[in-house]
């Protein structure tokens, strides 16, 4: 009997894709995901099949539960230092984000906090937040730089991301065009990045993508195109924060440069829905930022109906979305966009894994994939319905239980 075998049995629902080997599933096909009851078998950290194994070393009682892939959060701003609670009070009392930013708040405030914090302080905060995310089912997440606002500070942020040492899979993005540092204009800052930061990425294999924030207080579409050219030359994916506070018609530019994702989309014009939905580019929706920032609502239902590769993510950051729970984001996505339970789970699993370039290994329950999965304490429909409740009874990474909710510990027994 292998000590690395697990049998999850008697599940009321097991979320599985319509076919094995799909890199992603467009949202007009989300209804093809199956939710039949059954079992899950794990051997040596990988999914071995979908029959119970009475001889497995670890037996998991999933009666009344749903078994789903581990959640993948493909848009966070970890690591960072400190918080910006006072800005939230400004926002809810009517001060626009652009005004907060121009008065020294926003990203610049987080950059000051990051500069003042020691490396171990930054890492301790990030590890604590990663543990919170894990308890809410996030088994893979992305990190971003962008709070450095200086050449050495951006490199420091990327190196710290590589030192997180958490149970989850971590994939890093270099958000090198987040805000314009003091003493630079936008072009001058990108010149400095090109000269001193881009060459260093060759020694950072955990960095998989470049990112850019297109907004009146940040960068424009020409800068988006420039970052796109950098990504292509370096063999990295292009990600882009676009159409968050105003419409800039950035999606056509991002698609021209083969963007892996465009994120936010609160102000996406109707004419861009069809081309985005037809492209091999994820539409990453961030309802936490929309809700807490009082932003417009992205056209999530229209994108899903048009067949986009839709994704839900937290946008976890100290300013606009201090939210680290994907179940909360799923609940917001269902309510704000009119998504079904299957659509919302697809957006937080397989499609999110594809956005990070990891769907060959993660994001769905398939034989041979790594056994990152969750046992939920009820059916998948309850995740959004019981808004604010943490539905995760147990989280497994590579077949190992890495978090078990105390009141659900009776389900996980027979460990060796």
C-alpha positions as a printed NumPy array, in Angstrom:
array([[  0.   ,   0.   ,   0.   ],
       [  1.583,   3.279,  -1.105],
       [  1.791,   6.027,   1.474],
       [  1.024,   8.5  ,  -1.297],
       [ -2.376,   7.127,  -2.233],
       [ -5.638,   8.928,  -1.509],
       [ -9.229,   7.862,  -2.07 ],
       [-11.974,  10.484,  -2.051],
       [-15.293,   8.673,  -2.032],
       [-19.051,   9.183,  -2.069],
       [-18.899,  12.754,  -3.426],
       [-22.266,  14.215,  -4.383],
       [-20.61 ,  16.098,  -7.255],
       [-17.262,  15.813,  -9.034],
       [-16.546,  18.675, -11.437],
       [-14.992,  17.326, -14.633],
       [-14.374,  18.765, -18.115],
       [-16.285,  17.433, -21.137],
       [-13.029,  16.142, -22.65 ],
       [ -9.548,  15.5  , -21.331],
       [ -6.687,  17.632, -22.594],
       [ -8.575,  20.882, -23.15 ],
       [ -6.253,  23.85 , -22.558],
       [ -9.296,  26.017, -21.767],
       [-13.044,  25.937, -22.302],
       [-14.897,  28.854, -23.842],
       [-17.77 ,  29.991, -21.709],
       [-20.526,  29.185, -24.165],
       [-19.559,  25.547, -23.486],
       [-19.473,  25.766, -19.675],
       [-22.721,  23.811, -19.493],
       [-20.813,  20.777, -20.8  ],
       [-18.905,  20.473, -17.514],
       [-20.174,  17.404, -15.672],
       [-21.159,  17.351, -12.   ],
       [-21.98 ,  13.677, -11.535],
       [-21.34 ,  12.117,  -8.157],
       [-18.476,   9.72 ,  -7.667],
       [-14.943,   9.274,  -6.394],
       [-11.379,  10.41 ,  -6.993],
       [ -8.218,   8.327,  -6.637],
       [ -4.722,   9.775,  -6.219],
       [ -1.343,   8.074,  -6.48 ],
       [  2.061,   9.73 ,  -6.077],
       [  0.609,  13.209,  -6.179],
       [ -1.368,  12.758,  -9.381],
       [ -4.944,  11.9  , -10.236],
       [ -5.039,   8.16 , -10.91 ],
       [ -8.7  ,   7.761, -11.774],
       [-12.282,   8.184, -10.669],
       [-12.965,   4.996,  -8.73 ],
       [-12.709,   4.595,  -4.964],
       [ -9.577,   2.808,  -3.708],
       [-10.29 ,   0.856,  -0.534],
       [ -6.574,   0.248,  -0.019],
       [ -5.485,   3.883,  -0.203],
       [ -3.438,   5.212,   2.703],
       [ -5.661,   8.266,   3.121],
       [ -9.431,   7.904,   2.988],
       [-11.578,  11.019,   2.49 ],
       [-15.325,  10.952,   3.131],
       [-16.881,  13.406,   0.667],
       [-20.504,  12.466,   1.305],
       [-22.757,  15.422,   0.579],
       [-19.79 ,  17.349,  -0.834],
       [-18.556,  18.617,  -4.169],
       [-15.022,  17.781,  -5.298],
       [-13.567,  20.447,  -7.591],
       [-10.137,  21.481,  -8.865],
       [ -8.091,  23.733,  -6.62 ],
       [ -8.866,  27.381,  -7.288],
       [ -6.397,  29.34 ,  -9.422],
       [ -6.065,  33.072,  -8.75 ],
       [ -4.406,  34.484, -11.858],
       [ -4.429,  38.165, -10.855],
       [ -2.971,  39.25 ,  -7.511],
       [ -0.527,  41.959,  -6.513],
       [  1.425,  40.007,  -3.907],
       [  3.941,  40.696,  -2.498],
       [  3.336,  44.138,  -1.054],
       [  3.801,  45.963,   2.236],
       [  1.19 ,  47.596,   4.434],
       [ -2.417,  48.541,   3.758],
       [ -4.394,  51.566,   2.519],
       [ -7.577,  51.484,   4.599],
       [ -7.746,  55.27 ,   4.765],
       [ -8.056,  55.436,   0.982],
       [-11.094,  53.18 ,   1.09 ],
       [-12.829,  55.679,   3.33 ],
       [-11.963,  58.422,   0.836],
       [-13.398,  56.384,  -2.038],
       [-16.665,  55.512,  -0.339],
       [-17.175,  59.171,   0.569],
       [-16.801,  60.238,  -3.051],
       [-13.12 ,  60.902,  -3.803],
       [-12.217,  59.426,  -7.236],
       [ -9.283,  57.029,  -7.499],
       [ -7.564,  59.329,  -9.987],
       [ -7.642,  62.158,  -7.429],
       [ -6.303,  59.893,  -4.686],
       [ -3.515,  58.777,  -6.999],
       [ -2.521,  62.276,  -8.073],
       [ -2.343,  63.41 ,  -4.444],
       [  0.286,  60.773,  -3.609],
       [ -2.001,  57.889,  -2.708],
       [ -2.706,  54.749,  -4.655],
       [  0.267,  52.888,  -6.101],
       [  2.734,  55.543,  -4.913],
       [  1.608,  54.986,  -1.319],
       [  2.235,  51.253,  -1.601],
       [  5.625,  51.951,  -3.174],
       [  6.629,  54.013,  -0.145],
       [  5.506,  51.25 ,   2.206],
       [  7.366,  48.641,   0.159],
       [ 10.569,  50.702,   0.252],
       [ 10.325,  51.12 ,   4.036],
       [  9.735,  47.423,   4.781],
       [ 12.493,  44.882,   5.257],
       [ 12.536,  41.827,   3.007],
       [ 11.419,  39.506,   5.815],
       [  8.518,  41.821,   6.659],
       [  7.306,  41.726,   3.063],
       [  7.689,  37.953,   2.885],
       [  5.977,  37.39 ,   6.24 ],
       [  2.947,  39.406,   5.172],
       [  2.782,  37.639,   1.793],
       [  3.077,  34.197,   3.385],
       [  0.321,  35.025,   5.846],
       [ -1.956,  36.139,   3.03 ],
       [ -1.072,  33.035,   0.991],
       [ -2.151,  30.928,   3.978],
       [ -5.452,  32.812,   4.076],
       [ -5.895,  32.175,   0.356],
       [ -5.137,  28.488,   0.818],
       [ -7.8  ,  28.172,   3.511],
       [-10.277,  29.535,   0.936],
       [ -9.195,  27.026,  -1.698],
       [ -6.528,  28.846,  -3.737],
       [ -3.913,  26.244,  -4.626],
       [ -2.21 ,  28.283,  -7.377],
       [ -1.771,  32.029,  -7.603],
       [  0.018,  34.743,  -9.515],
       [  2.222,  37.469,  -8.071],
       [  3.045,  40.832,  -9.629],
       [  5.745,  43.423,  -9.186],
       [  4.717,  47.044,  -9.696],
       [  5.015,  48.542,  -6.218],
       [  8.725,  49.22 ,  -6.582],
       [  8.611,  52.332,  -8.788],
       [ 12.346,  52.166,  -9.276],
       [ 14.69 ,  49.869, -11.156],
       [ 16.228,  48.185,  -8.125],
       [ 12.925,  48.145,  -6.257],
       [ 11.157,  46.343,  -9.115],
       [ 13.922,  43.769,  -9.248],
       [ 13.643,  43.372,  -5.481],
       [  9.889,  42.712,  -5.764],
       [ 10.439,  40.038,  -8.408],
       [ 13.173,  38.346,  -6.385],
       [ 11.002,  38.341,  -3.268],
       [  8.185,  36.712,  -5.235],
       [ 10.602,  33.913,  -6.052],
       [ 11.273,  33.401,  -2.325],
       [  7.697,  33.033,  -1.073],
       [  8.058,  29.313,  -0.209],
       [  4.372,  28.486,   0.252],
       [  2.416,  25.252,  -0.357],
       [  0.795,  26.675,  -3.478],
       [  2.152,  26.92 ,  -7.015],
       [  3.276,  30.511,  -7.608],
       [  3.671,  32.089, -11.056],
       [  5.101,  35.599, -11.302],
       [  4.345,  38.519, -13.597],
       [  6.57 ,  41.556, -14.071],
       [  4.197,  44.518, -13.935],
       [  6.868,  46.959, -15.051],
       [  4.437,  49.6  , -16.31 ],
       [  2.168,  50.068, -13.297],
       [  2.687,  53.737, -12.478],
       [  5.12 ,  56.439, -13.582],
       [  7.74 ,  56.979, -10.852],
       [  8.572,  60.459,  -9.636],
       [ 11.283,  62.031, -11.775],
       [ 10.276,  60.195, -14.963],
       [  7.759,  60.577, -17.713],
       [  6.162,  57.396, -19.051],
       [  8.59 ,  57.008, -21.962],
       [ 11.608,  57.687, -19.779],
       [ 10.523,  55.096, -17.238],
       [ 10.061,  52.443, -19.921],
       [ 13.499,  53.335, -21.289],
       [ 14.973,  52.666, -17.838],
       [ 13.055,  49.394, -17.552],
       [ 14.219,  48.242, -20.965],
       [ 17.84 ,  48.991, -20.127],
       [ 18.06 ,  47.609, -16.603],
       [ 15.111,  45.372, -15.702],
       [ 14.319,  43.35 , -18.82 ],
       [ 17.828,  41.837, -19.11 ],
       [ 17.623,  40.62 , -15.498],
       [ 14.455,  38.606, -16.187],
       [ 16.538,  35.992, -17.994],
       [ 17.738,  34.86 , -14.546],
       [ 14.207,  34.708, -13.09 ],
       [ 12.484,  31.616, -14.501],
       [  9.504,  32.101, -12.183],
       [  8.554,  35.235, -14.183],
       [  6.224,  34.13 , -16.981],
       [  4.617,  37.371, -18.204],
       [  4.876,  41.133, -18.585],
       [  2.023,  43.445, -17.618],
       [  1.01 ,  47.074, -18.185],
       [ -1.668,  49.361, -16.722],
       [ -3.375,  51.51 , -19.366],
       [ -5.111,  54.474, -17.74 ],
       [ -4.989,  58.272, -17.666],
       [ -2.892,  58.133, -14.471],
       [ -0.56 ,  55.47 , -15.891],
       [  0.296,  54.419, -19.472],
       [ -1.331,  54.598, -22.896],
       [ -1.892,  52.278, -25.825],
       [  1.471,  53.071, -27.396],
       [  3.117,  51.909, -24.181],
       [  0.952,  48.792, -24.238],
       [  2.262,  48.044, -27.725],
       [  5.833,  48.602, -26.558],
       [  5.438,  46.161, -23.667],
       [  3.845,  43.731, -26.115],
       [  6.948,  43.887, -28.294],
       [  9.126,  43.254, -25.247],
       [  7.066,  40.211, -24.302],
       [  7.287,  38.747, -27.8  ],
       [ 11.047,  39.251, -27.941],
       [ 11.579,  37.69 , -24.514],
       [  9.233,  34.746, -25.041],
       [  6.957,  35.927, -22.226],
       [  3.189,  36.287, -22.138],
       [  1.594,  39.726, -22.371],
       [ -0.979,  40.664, -19.732],
       [ -2.719,  44.045, -19.594],
       [ -4.841,  46.027, -17.125],
       [ -7.289,  47.795, -19.451],
       [-10.639,  49.597, -19.514],
       [-10.881,  49.839, -15.72 ],
       [-11.861,  53.465, -15.105],
       [-12.445,  54.714, -18.649],
       [-12.61 ,  53.438, -22.222],
       [ -9.295,  53.651, -24.079],
       [ -9.922,  51.065, -26.839],
       [ -6.961,  49.058, -25.547],
       [ -8.303,  45.586, -26.342],
       [ -7.632,  45.791, -30.11 ],
       [ -4.04 ,  46.837, -29.341],
       [ -3.623,  44.001, -26.859],
       [ -5.009,  41.471, -29.338],
       [ -2.703,  42.779, -32.058],
       [  0.197,  41.906, -29.765],
       [ -1.14 ,  38.435, -28.894],
       [ -2.011,  39.228, -25.275],
       [ -2.613,  36.206, -23.057],
       [ -5.175,  38.19 , -21.085],
       [ -6.837,  41.55 , -20.72 ],
       [ -7.924,  42.284, -17.169],
       [-10.627,  44.495, -15.557],
       [-12.767,  45.431, -18.606],
       [-15.264,  47.454, -16.548],
       [-15.464,  50.014, -19.357],
       [-15.139,  47.607, -22.297],
       [-17.035,  49.066, -25.281],
       [-19.625,  46.782, -26.93 ],
       [-17.719,  46.761, -30.221],
       [-14.791,  45.007, -28.549],
       [-16.794,  42.161, -26.994],
       [-16.972,  40.073, -30.176],
       [-13.296,  40.307, -31.175],
       [-12.163,  39.545, -27.629],
       [-14.529,  36.579, -27.374],
       [-13.224,  35.185, -30.663],
       [ -9.558,  35.565, -29.666],
       [ -7.309,  33.198, -27.767],
       [ -7.056,  35.776, -25.012],
       [ -8.597,  35.505, -21.554],
       [-11.08 ,  38.094, -20.326],
       [-10.103,  38.387, -16.66 ],
       [-12.939,  39.888, -14.637],
       [-12.254,  41.414, -11.229],
       [-15.573,  41.973,  -9.459],
       [-13.913,  42.681,  -6.115],
       [-12.331,  45.848,  -7.478],
       [-15.597,  46.804,  -9.176],
       [-17.605,  46.332,  -5.986],
       [-15.209,  47.995,  -3.541],
       [-14.291,  50.778,  -5.957],
       [-17.832,  51.523,  -7.074],
       [-16.726,  50.903, -10.663],
       [-18.877,  50.067, -13.64 ],
       [-19.686,  46.381, -14.131],
       [-17.776,  44.53 , -16.84 ],
       [-19.971,  42.867, -19.514],
       [-19.329,  39.398, -18.118],
       [-22.61 ,  37.894, -19.329],
       [-22.1  ,  39.225, -22.854],
       [-18.536,  37.882, -22.947],
       [-19.634,  34.473, -21.7  ],
       [-22.475,  34.231, -24.21 ],
       [-20.116,  35.241, -27.013],
       [-17.745,  32.376, -26.149],
       [-14.906,  34.245, -24.453],
       [-12.318,  32.533, -22.264],
       [-13.674,  34.109, -19.086],
       [-11.747,  34.194, -15.823],
       [-12.524,  35.394, -12.3  ],
       [ -9.711,  36.608, -10.045],
       [ -9.345,  38.559,  -6.815],
       [ -7.061,  41.423,  -7.921],
       [ -5.786,  41.028,  -4.338],
       [ -3.984,  44.258,  -3.473],
       [ -3.814,  46.747,  -0.599],
       [ -5.744,  49.5  ,  -2.36 ],
       [ -8.559,  48.698,  -4.748],
       [ -9.337,  45.053,  -3.865],
       [ -8.046,  43.828,  -0.485],
       [ -9.903,  40.55 ,  -1.103],
       [ -8.118,  37.194,  -0.943],
       [-11.033,  34.736,  -1.093],
       [-11.97 ,  33.277,  -4.46 ],
       [-15.283,  31.978,  -3.058],
       [-16.202,  35.61 ,  -2.323],
       [-15.164,  36.567,  -5.86 ],
       [-17.209,  33.68 ,  -7.272],
       [-20.21 ,  34.95 ,  -5.326],
       [-19.725,  38.47 ,  -6.681],
       [-19.22 ,  37.155, -10.207],
       [-22.408,  35.12 , -10.116],
       [-24.431,  38.064,  -8.844],
       [-22.87 ,  40.869, -10.916],
       [-22.447,  39.035, -14.221],
       [-25.262,  36.481, -14.017],
       [-22.944,  33.488, -14.211],
       [-24.043,  29.955, -13.419],
       [-22.179,  27.848, -10.868],
       [-20.433,  25.908, -13.653],
       [-19.431,  29.125, -15.438],
       [-18.041,  30.66 , -12.268],
       [-16.033,  27.563, -11.341],
       [-14.656,  27.252, -14.867],
       [-13.521,  30.866, -14.585],
       [-11.632,  30.167, -11.351],
       [-10.051,  26.84 , -12.361],
       [ -9.203,  25.647, -15.884],
       [ -9.414,  29.016, -17.638],
       [ -7.462,  30.734, -14.88 ],
       [ -4.784,  28.032, -15.103],
       [ -4.552,  28.577, -18.86 ],
       [ -4.071,  32.309, -18.273],
       [ -0.985,  31.423, -16.224],
       [  0.219,  28.907, -18.817],
       [ -0.336,  25.961, -16.445],
       [ -3.505,  24.254, -17.657],
       [ -1.525,  21.268, -18.934],
       [ -0.858,  20.417, -15.289],
       [ -3.51 ,  22.199, -13.227],
       [ -7.053,  23.514, -13.284],
       [ -9.165,  20.42 , -13.962],
       [ -9.697,  16.921, -12.604],
       [ -8.145,  14.611, -15.204],
       [ -6.124,  11.426, -14.903],
       [ -2.432,  12.287, -14.935],
       [ -2.804,  15.882, -13.792],
       [ -1.41 ,  16.994, -10.467],
       [ -3.881,  16.258,  -7.685],
       [ -4.713,  19.795,  -6.601],
       [ -8.349,  19.611,  -5.513],
       [-10.876,  20.801,  -2.958],
       [-13.599,  19.098,  -0.997],
       [-16.4  ,  21.629,  -0.578],
       [-18.884,  21.332,   2.28 ],
       [-21.896,  21.289,  -0.039],
       [-22.87 ,  21.419,  -3.716],
       [-21.192,  23.856,  -6.058],
       [-24.358,  25.955,  -6.244],
       [-23.871,  26.857,  -2.573],
       [-20.541,  28.604,  -3.126],
       [-22.237,  31.751,  -4.441],
       [-25.515,  31.232,  -2.581],
       [-23.915,  31.217,   0.888],
       [-22.078,  34.443,   0.168],
       [-19.259,  35.149,   2.63 ],
       [-19.166,  31.575,   3.923],
       [-15.958,  29.644,   3.34 ],
       [-17.12 ,  26.439,   1.608],
       [-13.737,  24.686,   1.641],
       [-13.764,  21.636,   3.897],
       [-10.299,  20.5  ,   2.782],
       [ -7.66 ,  21.558,   0.273],
       [ -5.146,  19.185,  -1.305],
       [ -1.96 ,  20.034,  -3.204],
       [ -0.275,  17.208,  -5.106],
       [ -2.509,  14.801,  -3.204],
       [ -1.515,  16.039,   0.246],
       [ -4.025,  17.669,   2.609],
       [ -2.558,  21.14 ,   3.127],
       [ -5.575,  22.643,   4.882],
       [ -8.516,  21.029,   6.633],
       [-11.266,  23.072,   8.249],
       [-11.455,  22.043,  11.91 ],
       [-15.155,  21.188,  11.859],
       [-14.575,  18.989,   8.785],
       [-11.522,  17.111,  10.06 ],
       [-13.606,  13.965,  10.538],
       [-13.768,  13.622,   6.753],
       [ -9.999,  13.149,   6.357],
       [ -8.736,  10.027,   8.118],
       [ -6.333,   7.169,   7.782],
       [ -3.271,   9.334,   7.132],
       [  0.03 ,   7.479,   7.411]])
